[in-house]
XYZ file of C-alpha atoms in Angstrom:
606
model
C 1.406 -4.892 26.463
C 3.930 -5.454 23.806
C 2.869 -9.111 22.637
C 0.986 -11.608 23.304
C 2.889 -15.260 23.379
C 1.894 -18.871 21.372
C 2.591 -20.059 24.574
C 0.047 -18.544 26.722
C -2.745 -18.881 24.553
C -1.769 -22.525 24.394
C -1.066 -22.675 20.139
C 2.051 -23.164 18.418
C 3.995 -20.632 17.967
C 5.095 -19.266 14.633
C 8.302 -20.183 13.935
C 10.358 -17.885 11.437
C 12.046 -19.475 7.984
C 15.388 -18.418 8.404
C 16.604 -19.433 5.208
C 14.361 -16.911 3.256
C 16.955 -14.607 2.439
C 17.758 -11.137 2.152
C 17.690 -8.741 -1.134
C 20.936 -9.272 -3.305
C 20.981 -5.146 -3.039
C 18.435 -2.835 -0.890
C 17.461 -1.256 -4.221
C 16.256 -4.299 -5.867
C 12.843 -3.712 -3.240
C 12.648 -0.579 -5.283
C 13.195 -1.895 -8.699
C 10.163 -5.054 -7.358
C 7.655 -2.649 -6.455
C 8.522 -0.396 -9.383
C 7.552 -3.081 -11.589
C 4.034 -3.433 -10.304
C 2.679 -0.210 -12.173
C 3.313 -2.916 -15.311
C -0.050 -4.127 -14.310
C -1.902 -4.287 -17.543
C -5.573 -6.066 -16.652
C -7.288 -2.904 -15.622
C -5.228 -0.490 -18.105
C -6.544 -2.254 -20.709
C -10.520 -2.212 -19.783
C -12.344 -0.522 -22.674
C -13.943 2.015 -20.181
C -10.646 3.284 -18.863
C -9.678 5.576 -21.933
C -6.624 7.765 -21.730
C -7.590 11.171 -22.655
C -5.142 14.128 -21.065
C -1.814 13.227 -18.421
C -2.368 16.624 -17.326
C -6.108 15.900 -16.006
C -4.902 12.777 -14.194
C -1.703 14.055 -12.834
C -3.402 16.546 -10.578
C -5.810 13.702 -8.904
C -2.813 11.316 -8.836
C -0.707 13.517 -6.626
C -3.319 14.642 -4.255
C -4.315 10.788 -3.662
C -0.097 9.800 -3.390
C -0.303 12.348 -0.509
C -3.848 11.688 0.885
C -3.019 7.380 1.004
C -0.895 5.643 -1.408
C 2.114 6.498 -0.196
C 1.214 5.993 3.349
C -0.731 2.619 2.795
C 2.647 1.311 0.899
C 4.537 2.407 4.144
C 1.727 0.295 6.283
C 2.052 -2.573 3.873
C 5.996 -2.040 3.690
C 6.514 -1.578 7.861
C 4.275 -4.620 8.582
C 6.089 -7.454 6.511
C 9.458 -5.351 7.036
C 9.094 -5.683 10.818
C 8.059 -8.765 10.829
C 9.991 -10.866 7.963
C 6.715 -12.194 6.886
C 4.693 -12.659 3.918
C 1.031 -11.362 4.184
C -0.565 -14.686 5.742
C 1.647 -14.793 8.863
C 2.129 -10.883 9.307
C -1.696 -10.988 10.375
C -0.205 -11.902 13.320
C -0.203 -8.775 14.542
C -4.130 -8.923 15.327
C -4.409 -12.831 14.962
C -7.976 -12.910 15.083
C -7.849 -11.369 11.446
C -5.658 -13.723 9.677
C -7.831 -14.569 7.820
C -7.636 -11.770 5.522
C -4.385 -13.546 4.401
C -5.955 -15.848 3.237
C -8.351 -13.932 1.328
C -5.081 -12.462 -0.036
C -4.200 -15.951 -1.163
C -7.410 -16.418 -3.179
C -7.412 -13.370 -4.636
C -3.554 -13.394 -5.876
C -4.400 -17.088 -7.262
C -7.456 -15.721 -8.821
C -5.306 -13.051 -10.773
C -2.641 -15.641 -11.834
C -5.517 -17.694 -13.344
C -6.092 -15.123 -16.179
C -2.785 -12.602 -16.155
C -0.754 -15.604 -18.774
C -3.161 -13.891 -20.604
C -1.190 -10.347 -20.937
C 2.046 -12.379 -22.336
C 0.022 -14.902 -24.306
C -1.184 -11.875 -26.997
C 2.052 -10.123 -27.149
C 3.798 -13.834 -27.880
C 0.946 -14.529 -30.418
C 1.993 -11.010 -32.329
C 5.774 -11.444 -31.718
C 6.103 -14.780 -33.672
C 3.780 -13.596 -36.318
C 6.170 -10.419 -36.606
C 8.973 -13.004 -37.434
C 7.586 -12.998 -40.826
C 8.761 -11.628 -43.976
C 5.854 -9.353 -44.229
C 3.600 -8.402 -41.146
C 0.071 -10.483 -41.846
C -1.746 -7.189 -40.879
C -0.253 -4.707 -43.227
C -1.661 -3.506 -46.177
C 0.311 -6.433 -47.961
C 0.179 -8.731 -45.536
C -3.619 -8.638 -45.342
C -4.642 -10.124 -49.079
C -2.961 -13.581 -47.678
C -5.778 -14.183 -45.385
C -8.412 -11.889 -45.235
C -11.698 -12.980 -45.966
C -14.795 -10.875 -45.414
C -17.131 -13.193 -43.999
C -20.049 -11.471 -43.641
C -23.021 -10.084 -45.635
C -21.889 -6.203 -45.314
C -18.263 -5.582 -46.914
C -16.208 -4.902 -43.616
C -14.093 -1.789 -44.301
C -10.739 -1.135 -42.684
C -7.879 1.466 -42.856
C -6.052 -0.131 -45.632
C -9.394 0.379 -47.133
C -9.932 4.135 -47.294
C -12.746 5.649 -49.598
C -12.023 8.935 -51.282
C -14.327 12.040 -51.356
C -15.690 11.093 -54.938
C -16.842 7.545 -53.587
C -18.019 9.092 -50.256
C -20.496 11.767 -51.733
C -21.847 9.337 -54.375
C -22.712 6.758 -51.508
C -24.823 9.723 -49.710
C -26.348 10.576 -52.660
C -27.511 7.467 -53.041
C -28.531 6.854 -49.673
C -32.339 7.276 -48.343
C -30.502 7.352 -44.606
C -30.221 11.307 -43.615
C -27.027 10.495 -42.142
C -23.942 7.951 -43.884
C -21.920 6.088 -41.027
C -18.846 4.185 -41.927
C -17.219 2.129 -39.176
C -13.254 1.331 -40.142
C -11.745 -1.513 -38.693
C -8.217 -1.713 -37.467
C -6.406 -4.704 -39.572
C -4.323 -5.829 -36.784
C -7.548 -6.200 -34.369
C -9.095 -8.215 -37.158
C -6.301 -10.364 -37.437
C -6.764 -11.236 -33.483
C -10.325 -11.931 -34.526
C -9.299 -14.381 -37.303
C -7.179 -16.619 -34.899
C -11.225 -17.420 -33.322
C -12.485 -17.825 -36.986
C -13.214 -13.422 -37.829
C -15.667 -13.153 -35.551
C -15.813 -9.610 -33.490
C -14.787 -10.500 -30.216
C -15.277 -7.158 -29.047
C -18.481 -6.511 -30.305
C -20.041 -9.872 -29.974
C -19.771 -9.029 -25.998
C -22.518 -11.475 -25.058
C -21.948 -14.697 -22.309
C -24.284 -16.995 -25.174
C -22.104 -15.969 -27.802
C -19.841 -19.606 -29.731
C -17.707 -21.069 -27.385
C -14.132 -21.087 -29.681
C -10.648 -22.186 -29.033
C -7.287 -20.706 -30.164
C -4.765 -23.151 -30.685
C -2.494 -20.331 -31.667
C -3.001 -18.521 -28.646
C -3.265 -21.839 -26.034
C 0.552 -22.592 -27.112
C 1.502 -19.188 -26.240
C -0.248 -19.657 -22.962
C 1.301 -22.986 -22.161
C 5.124 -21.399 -23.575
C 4.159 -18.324 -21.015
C 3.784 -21.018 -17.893
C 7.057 -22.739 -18.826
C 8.779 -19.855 -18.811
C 7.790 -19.079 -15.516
C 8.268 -22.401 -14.333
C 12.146 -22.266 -15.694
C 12.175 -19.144 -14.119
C 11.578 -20.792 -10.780
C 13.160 -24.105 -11.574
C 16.605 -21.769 -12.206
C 16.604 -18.494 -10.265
C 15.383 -20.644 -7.034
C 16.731 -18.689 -4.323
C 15.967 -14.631 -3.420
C 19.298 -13.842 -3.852
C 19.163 -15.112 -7.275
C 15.264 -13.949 -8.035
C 16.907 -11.152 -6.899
C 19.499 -10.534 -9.597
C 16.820 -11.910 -12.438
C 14.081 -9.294 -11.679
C 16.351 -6.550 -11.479
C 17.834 -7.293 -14.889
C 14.864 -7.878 -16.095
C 12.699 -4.867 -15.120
C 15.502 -2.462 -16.229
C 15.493 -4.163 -19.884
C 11.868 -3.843 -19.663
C 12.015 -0.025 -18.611
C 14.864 0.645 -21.588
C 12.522 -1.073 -24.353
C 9.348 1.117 -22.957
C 11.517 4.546 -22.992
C 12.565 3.378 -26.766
C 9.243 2.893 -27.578
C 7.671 6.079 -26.582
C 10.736 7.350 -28.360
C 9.968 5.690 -31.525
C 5.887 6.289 -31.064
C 6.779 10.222 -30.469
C 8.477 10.445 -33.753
C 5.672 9.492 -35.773
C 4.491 11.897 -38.440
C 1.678 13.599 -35.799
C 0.917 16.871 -35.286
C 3.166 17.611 -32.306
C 0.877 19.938 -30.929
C -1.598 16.814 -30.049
C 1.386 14.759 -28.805
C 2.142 18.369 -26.478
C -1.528 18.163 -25.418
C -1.579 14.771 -23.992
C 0.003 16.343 -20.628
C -1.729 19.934 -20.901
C -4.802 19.863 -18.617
C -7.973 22.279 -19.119
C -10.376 22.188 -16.378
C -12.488 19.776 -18.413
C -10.026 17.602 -18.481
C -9.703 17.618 -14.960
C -12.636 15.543 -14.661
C -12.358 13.200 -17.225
C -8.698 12.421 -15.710
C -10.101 11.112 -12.901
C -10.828 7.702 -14.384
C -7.087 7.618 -15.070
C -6.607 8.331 -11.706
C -8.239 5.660 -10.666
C -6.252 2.970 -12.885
C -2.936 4.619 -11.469
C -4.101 4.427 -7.677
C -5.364 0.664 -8.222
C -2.292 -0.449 -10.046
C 0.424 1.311 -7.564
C -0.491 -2.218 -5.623
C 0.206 -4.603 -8.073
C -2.505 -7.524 -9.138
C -3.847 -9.212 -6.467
C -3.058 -7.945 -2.808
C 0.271 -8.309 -0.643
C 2.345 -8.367 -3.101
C 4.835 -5.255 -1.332
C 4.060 -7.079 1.622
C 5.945 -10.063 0.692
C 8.300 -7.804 -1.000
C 9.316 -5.795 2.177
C 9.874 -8.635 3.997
C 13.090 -9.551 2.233
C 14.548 -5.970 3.609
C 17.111 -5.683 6.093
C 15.203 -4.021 9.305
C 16.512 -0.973 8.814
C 15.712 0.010 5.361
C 14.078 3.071 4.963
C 11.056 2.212 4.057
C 9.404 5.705 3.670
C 12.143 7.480 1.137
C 11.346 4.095 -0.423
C 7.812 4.390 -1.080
C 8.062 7.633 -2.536
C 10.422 6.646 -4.968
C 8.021 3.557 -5.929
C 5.049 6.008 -6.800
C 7.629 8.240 -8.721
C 8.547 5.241 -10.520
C 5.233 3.905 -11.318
C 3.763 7.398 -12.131
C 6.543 7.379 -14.923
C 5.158 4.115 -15.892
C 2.016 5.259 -16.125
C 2.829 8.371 -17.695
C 4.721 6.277 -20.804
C 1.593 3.736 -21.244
C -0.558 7.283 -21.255
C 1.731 8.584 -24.118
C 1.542 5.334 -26.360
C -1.907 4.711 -26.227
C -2.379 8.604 -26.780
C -0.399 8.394 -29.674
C -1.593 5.297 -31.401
C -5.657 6.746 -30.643
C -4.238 9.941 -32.470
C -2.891 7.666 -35.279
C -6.459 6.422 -36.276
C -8.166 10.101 -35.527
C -5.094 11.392 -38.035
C -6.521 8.988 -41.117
C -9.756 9.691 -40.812
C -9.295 13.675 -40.412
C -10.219 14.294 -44.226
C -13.839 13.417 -43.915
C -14.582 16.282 -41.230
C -15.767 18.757 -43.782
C -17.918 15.744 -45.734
C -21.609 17.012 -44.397
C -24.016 13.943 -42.808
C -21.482 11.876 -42.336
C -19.780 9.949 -39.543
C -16.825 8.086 -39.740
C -15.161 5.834 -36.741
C -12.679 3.663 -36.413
C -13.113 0.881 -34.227
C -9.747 0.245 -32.145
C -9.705 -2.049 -29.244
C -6.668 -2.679 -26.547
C -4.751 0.149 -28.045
C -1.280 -1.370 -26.673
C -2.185 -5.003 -27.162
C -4.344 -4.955 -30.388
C -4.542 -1.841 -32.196
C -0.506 -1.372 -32.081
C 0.341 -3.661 -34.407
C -1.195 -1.676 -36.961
C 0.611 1.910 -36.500
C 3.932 -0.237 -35.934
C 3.220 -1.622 -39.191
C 3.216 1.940 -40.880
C 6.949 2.261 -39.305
C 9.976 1.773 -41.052
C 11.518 -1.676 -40.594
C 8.427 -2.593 -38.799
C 9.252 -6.243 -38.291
C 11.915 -5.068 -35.646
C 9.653 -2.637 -33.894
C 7.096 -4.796 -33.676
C 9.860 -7.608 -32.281
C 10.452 -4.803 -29.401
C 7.521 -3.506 -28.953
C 5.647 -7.216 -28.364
C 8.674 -8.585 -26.824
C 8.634 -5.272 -24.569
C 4.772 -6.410 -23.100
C 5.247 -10.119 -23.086
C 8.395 -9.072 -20.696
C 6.180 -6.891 -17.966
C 3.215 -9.636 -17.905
C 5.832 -12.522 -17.286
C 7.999 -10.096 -14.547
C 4.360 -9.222 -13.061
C 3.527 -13.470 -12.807
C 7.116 -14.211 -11.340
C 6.840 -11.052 -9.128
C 3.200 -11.857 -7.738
C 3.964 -15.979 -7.645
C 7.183 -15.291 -5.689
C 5.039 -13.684 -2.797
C 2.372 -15.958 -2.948
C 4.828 -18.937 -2.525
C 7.423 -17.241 0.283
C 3.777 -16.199 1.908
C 2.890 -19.981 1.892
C 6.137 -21.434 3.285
C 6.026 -18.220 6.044
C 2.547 -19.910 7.326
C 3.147 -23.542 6.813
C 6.463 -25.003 8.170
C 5.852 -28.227 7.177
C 5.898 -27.112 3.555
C 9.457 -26.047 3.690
C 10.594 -29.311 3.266
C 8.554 -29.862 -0.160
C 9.355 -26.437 -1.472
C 10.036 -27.401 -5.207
C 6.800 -29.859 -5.203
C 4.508 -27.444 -3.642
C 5.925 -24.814 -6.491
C 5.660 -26.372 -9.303
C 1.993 -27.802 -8.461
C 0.947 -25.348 -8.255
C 2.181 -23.506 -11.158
C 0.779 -26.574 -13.107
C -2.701 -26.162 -11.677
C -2.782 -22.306 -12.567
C -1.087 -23.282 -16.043
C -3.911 -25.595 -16.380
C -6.925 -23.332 -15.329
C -5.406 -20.504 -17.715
C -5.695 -22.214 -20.645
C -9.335 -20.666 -20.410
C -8.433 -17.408 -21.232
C -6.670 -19.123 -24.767
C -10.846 -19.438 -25.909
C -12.911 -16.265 -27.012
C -14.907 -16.100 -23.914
C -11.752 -15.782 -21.867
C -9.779 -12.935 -23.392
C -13.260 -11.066 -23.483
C -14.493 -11.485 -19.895
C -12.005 -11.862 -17.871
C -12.636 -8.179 -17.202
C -15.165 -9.456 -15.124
C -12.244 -11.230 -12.319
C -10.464 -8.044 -12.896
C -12.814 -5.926 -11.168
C -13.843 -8.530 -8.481
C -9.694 -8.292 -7.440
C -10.365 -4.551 -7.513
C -13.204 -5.314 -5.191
C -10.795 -7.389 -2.757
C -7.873 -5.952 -2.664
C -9.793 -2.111 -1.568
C -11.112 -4.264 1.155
C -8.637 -5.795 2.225
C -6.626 -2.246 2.354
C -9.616 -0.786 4.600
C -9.647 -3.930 6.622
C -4.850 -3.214 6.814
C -6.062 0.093 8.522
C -8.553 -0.843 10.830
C -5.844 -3.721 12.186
C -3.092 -1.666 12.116
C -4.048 2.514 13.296
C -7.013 1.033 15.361
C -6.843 -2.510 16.729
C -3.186 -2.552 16.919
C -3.163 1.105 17.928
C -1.494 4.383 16.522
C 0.597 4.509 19.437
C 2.189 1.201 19.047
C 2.667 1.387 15.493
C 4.171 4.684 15.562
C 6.713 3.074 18.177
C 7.443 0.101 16.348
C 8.401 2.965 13.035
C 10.387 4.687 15.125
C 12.387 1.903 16.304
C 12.558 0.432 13.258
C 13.681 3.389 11.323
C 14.941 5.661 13.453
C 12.771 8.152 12.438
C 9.056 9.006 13.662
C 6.081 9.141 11.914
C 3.592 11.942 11.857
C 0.680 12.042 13.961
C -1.105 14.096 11.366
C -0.183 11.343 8.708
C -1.581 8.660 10.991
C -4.566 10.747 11.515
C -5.076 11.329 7.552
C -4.894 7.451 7.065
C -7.507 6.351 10.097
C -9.958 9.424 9.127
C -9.464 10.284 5.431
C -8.072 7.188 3.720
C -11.046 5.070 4.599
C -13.520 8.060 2.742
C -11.449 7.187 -0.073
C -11.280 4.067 0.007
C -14.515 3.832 0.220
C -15.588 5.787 -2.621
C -13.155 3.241 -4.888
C -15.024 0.467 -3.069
C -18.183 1.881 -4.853
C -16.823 2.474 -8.343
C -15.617 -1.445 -7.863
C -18.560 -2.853 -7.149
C -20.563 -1.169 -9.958
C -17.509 -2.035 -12.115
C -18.141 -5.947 -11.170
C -21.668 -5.784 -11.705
C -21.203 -4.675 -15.175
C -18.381 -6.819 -16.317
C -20.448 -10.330 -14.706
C -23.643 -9.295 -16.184
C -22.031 -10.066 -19.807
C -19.825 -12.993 -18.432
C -19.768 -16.527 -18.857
C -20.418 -19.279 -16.334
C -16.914 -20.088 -15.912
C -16.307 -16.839 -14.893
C -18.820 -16.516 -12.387
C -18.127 -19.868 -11.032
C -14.218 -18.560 -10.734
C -14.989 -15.924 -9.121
C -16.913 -17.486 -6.650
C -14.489 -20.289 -5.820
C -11.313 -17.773 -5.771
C -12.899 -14.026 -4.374
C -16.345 -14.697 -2.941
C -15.520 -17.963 -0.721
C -12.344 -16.960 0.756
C -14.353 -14.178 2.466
C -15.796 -16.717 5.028
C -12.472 -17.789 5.972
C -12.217 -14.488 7.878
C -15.150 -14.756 10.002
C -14.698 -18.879 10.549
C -10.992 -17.941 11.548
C -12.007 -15.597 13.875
C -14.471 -18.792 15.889
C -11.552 -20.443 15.378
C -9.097 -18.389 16.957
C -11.687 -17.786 19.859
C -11.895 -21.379 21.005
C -8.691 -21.480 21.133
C -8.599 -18.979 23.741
C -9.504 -19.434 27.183
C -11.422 -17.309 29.527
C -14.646 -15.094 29.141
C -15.873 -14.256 25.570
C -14.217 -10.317 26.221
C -11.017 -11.840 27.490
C -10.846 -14.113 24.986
C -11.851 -11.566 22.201
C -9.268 -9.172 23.765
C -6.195 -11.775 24.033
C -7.245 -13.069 19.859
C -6.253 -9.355 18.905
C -3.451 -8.182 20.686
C -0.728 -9.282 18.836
C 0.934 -12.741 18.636
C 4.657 -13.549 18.213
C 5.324 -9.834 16.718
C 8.908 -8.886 16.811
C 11.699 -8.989 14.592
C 13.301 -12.117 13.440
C 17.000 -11.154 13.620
C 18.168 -12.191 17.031
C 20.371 -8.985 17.676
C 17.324 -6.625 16.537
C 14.962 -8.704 18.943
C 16.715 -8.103 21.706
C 16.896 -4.911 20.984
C 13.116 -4.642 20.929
C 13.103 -6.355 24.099
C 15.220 -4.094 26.087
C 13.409 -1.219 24.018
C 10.061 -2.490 25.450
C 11.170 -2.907 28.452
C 10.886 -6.605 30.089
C 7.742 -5.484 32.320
C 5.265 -5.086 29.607
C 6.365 -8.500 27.949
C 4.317 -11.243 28.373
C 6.653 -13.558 27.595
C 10.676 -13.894 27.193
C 11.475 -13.825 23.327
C 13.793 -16.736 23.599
C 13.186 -19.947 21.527
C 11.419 -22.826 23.330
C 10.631 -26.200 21.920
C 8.137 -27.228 24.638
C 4.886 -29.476 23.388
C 1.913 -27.071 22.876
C -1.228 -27.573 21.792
C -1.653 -27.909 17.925
């Protein structure tokens, strides 16, 4: 059986939007998904540390092979086929649509913090605007204060050797430790009155607000809303994103540029892509951030994406050029961070041969925070730090516009009666997310929402699991291997399908595990409002699927296997162009149709 009809099991039928659009060009899929490896929440996790490319290259490329690439063809092929976002496409088994709407919490619940990741670099952008950077050596004297009992040393603060032995020879303590702080993290801290955000890492810590940092957040959610308000069609969202991702991708090549050329030994910059069998293993964390991130934030996002191709884009050349793409990504966020860690291991270098003594230097969010200090050191560091900030601010807001634009073309794919009110239903709920984000403006926000990061992490390696089970088992290899090779000409493996319904899910699994000790450590530091977030946005949506499922059983007559057999054969599933459905039909052939894919406007029961 191909399908199974609306009509038969008595619901209404799904009924296409056929003024969704196209791509303005096929490549501008490419140049979407591309710009998903700018995902910077779980990059920037303190326990994600970028040590060798070379380690993490090797791991990368065996897991592109063994299920990235071929869950970005599933995710691709399913809203490609069907011209859906990722509520309706669960049409396909429609007993588990409800994991779109899981997808829906889950994307919302990543919008509510993400402002975040243009907020900071807006915050550092203005301030670069000055004549002299406030935290450069010069800049510093105008408003640093050391607030607390010990004298809080930082690299424009350097002892010499002379000053360094005399303190140990003073000292009872068998050992001297000297913590440096990096000026341009302590200026972050002084925007929540100098307190140590990152080391004061407890939920009962001051509650403070950012004024500073809320009117960045509130400038980031009117961009986005202009954004909308103006490029309001996909032909013109289009145009925007591809202009905008390849000015993003120009200012991150001139960066690494500029970062390369600073006065480090180039054997460590050479080293950052040379792997020794140690660092083998300790790439695998990086692995891990590259494999979570080739998905975007939240889940569905290439969903949504794919379903603005024409049916017969090719889909799998695609998705290798997508992991190419965000591998380079990766790759150039590897080399900066490398570079500025190398930076503060260069200045302390001269107190190696000091016996008993340790000397650190205390650098958070090396692309966010600790930057601003080594682009301070540049020449004409006002402009650099203009790109460089202007550079991040640019990937968080494409990654909001990107993720938003799925999440609302997913809602008006599900709801027809929200077609009509497209601009109102928009802009609420931009406004609401806007409004819930202004959270992350207080200390307690920018420091936990770690904590929602790892709970997406959570969902969205579910929800892939869950994408395999529907489509290689309850919609069947057979059929989907069909439905690829009409779609694309062009057949896909057996072996490939075999690797993602035996070997994927081992894999999957084993992230599923590093998530969920990953969430129990970030919420056993959080705050209430994080907990309570996450379990309005991740934890509840999970008993949609299971309530959908009664649902979609009622509805359904006959005995409970009949009707559990009709709820997941799938519903409605054939392309949306006319000329390609009837292709599909003739394909099929008529006898194992259920029901004639014409367009009937019968009553049926809601």
């Amino acid at each position: 059986m191909v399908y199974e009809s609306s009509y038969d099991s008595g619901r209404r039928p799904h009924k296409p939007d056929l003024t969704r659009g196209y791509w303005a060009a096929p490549s501008d899929f490419i140049y979407t998904c591309i710009s998903l490896g700018f995902r910077m929440d779980v990059i920037s996790m303190g326990w994600f540390l970028y040590q060798h490319m070379g380690g993490a290259l090797l791991s990368y490329v065996v897991c592109l092979f063994l299920f990235v690439v071929p869950i970005i063809v599933i995710q691709s092929f399913v809203g490609q086929f069907s011209s859906s976002g990722f509520i309706s496409v669960f049409r396909i088994s429609p007993i588990f649509k409800g994991l779109g709407y899981i997808s829906l919490g889950v994307n919302l619940a990543v919008l509510t913090y993400y402002s975040m990741f243009a907020a900071v670099p807006f915050l550092y952008l203005f301030h670069s605007m000055r004549p002299t950077l406030p935290w450069s050596c010069e800049g510093m004297e105008n408003w640093f204060i050391n607030r607390t009992d010990v004298e809080v040393e930082h690299s424009c603060k350097l002892k010499d050797m002379v000053e360094i032995n005399a303190s140990i020879a003073n000292s009872n303590d068998t050992y001297k430790y000297i913590g440096y702080e990096v000026p341009s993290v302590l200026f972050f801290n002084s925007i929540f009155g100098g307190d140590d955000l990152m080391a004061n890492y407890e939920y009962d810590s001051p509650f403070m607000f950012s004024w500073e940092l809320l009117l960045c957040t509130l400038l980031t959610w009117g961009i986005v809303a202009g954004v909308f308000y103006r490029f309001y069609n996909t032909e013109l969202m289009s145009k925007f994103l591809r202009y905008t991702i390849w000015t993003s991708l120009i200012l991150l090549l001139t960066c690494v540029i500029r970062f390369m050329l600073l006065s480090l030994d180039f054997k460590y910059v050479f080293s950052f892509f040379i792997a020794k069998p140690s660092d083998i293993g300790e790439g695998i964390p990086n692995a891990i951030v590259f494999i979570v991130s080739a998905f975007g934030p939240g889940w569905g996002a290439i969903v949504a994406l794919a379903s603005f191709n024409r049916f017969k884009t090719n889909i799998m050349s695609y998705s290798w050029i997508i992991c190419i793409g965000q591998m380079a990504i990766f790759m150039a966020y590897g080399i900066l961070t490398h570079i500025i860690q190398g930076y503060f291991k260069s200045i302390i270098d001269h107190y190696d041969d000091v016996d008993n003594l340790y000397v650190y230097v205390n650098h958070h969010w090396a692309l966010y925070l600790s930057s601003g200090s080594v682009l301070a050191t540049m020449s004409w560091p006002n402009l650099w730090s203009i790109i460089f900030f202007s550079m991040l601010a640019m990937m968080a807001l494409i990654t909001m516009i990107t993720s938003l634009f799925s999440v609302f073309q997913s809602i008006f794919d599900e709801f027809e009666l929200l077609r009509s009110r497209r601009s109102e239903i928009t802009f609420g709920i931009i406004g609401v997310l806007a409004i819930i984000s202004l959270y992350t403006s207080s200390n307690h926000g920018v420091v936990f929402f770690s904590a929602m990061s790892t709970d997406s992490l959570f969902t969205q390696t579910s929800l892939n699991l869950l994408l395999l089970l529907v489509v290689l088992w309850v919609y069947g290899r057979v059929r989907f291997q069909r439905d690829i090779e009409f779609m694309l000409s062009q057949r896909f493996a057996t072996w490939k399908v075999n690797m993602l319904r035996f070997v994927a899910p081992i894999c999957l699994c084993i992230l599923l595990l590093i998530s969920v000790v990953a969430a129990f450590f970030e919420h056993s530091v959080a705050s209430i409002v994080i907990h309570i977030t996450a379990v309005l946005l991740i934890i509840l949506p999970w008993l949609y699927l299971p309530g959908y499922m009664i649902y979609v059983l009622l509805q359904t007559s006959g005995s409970f296997k009949m009707r559990f057999r009709r709820s997941c054969r799938p519903m409605d599933w054939y392309p949306v162009e006319l000329e390609e459905r009837q292709r599909y039909e003739e394909a099929m052939g008529n006898m194992d149709i259920t029901h004639q894919l014409s367009q009937m406007e019968d009553e049926v029961v809601p």
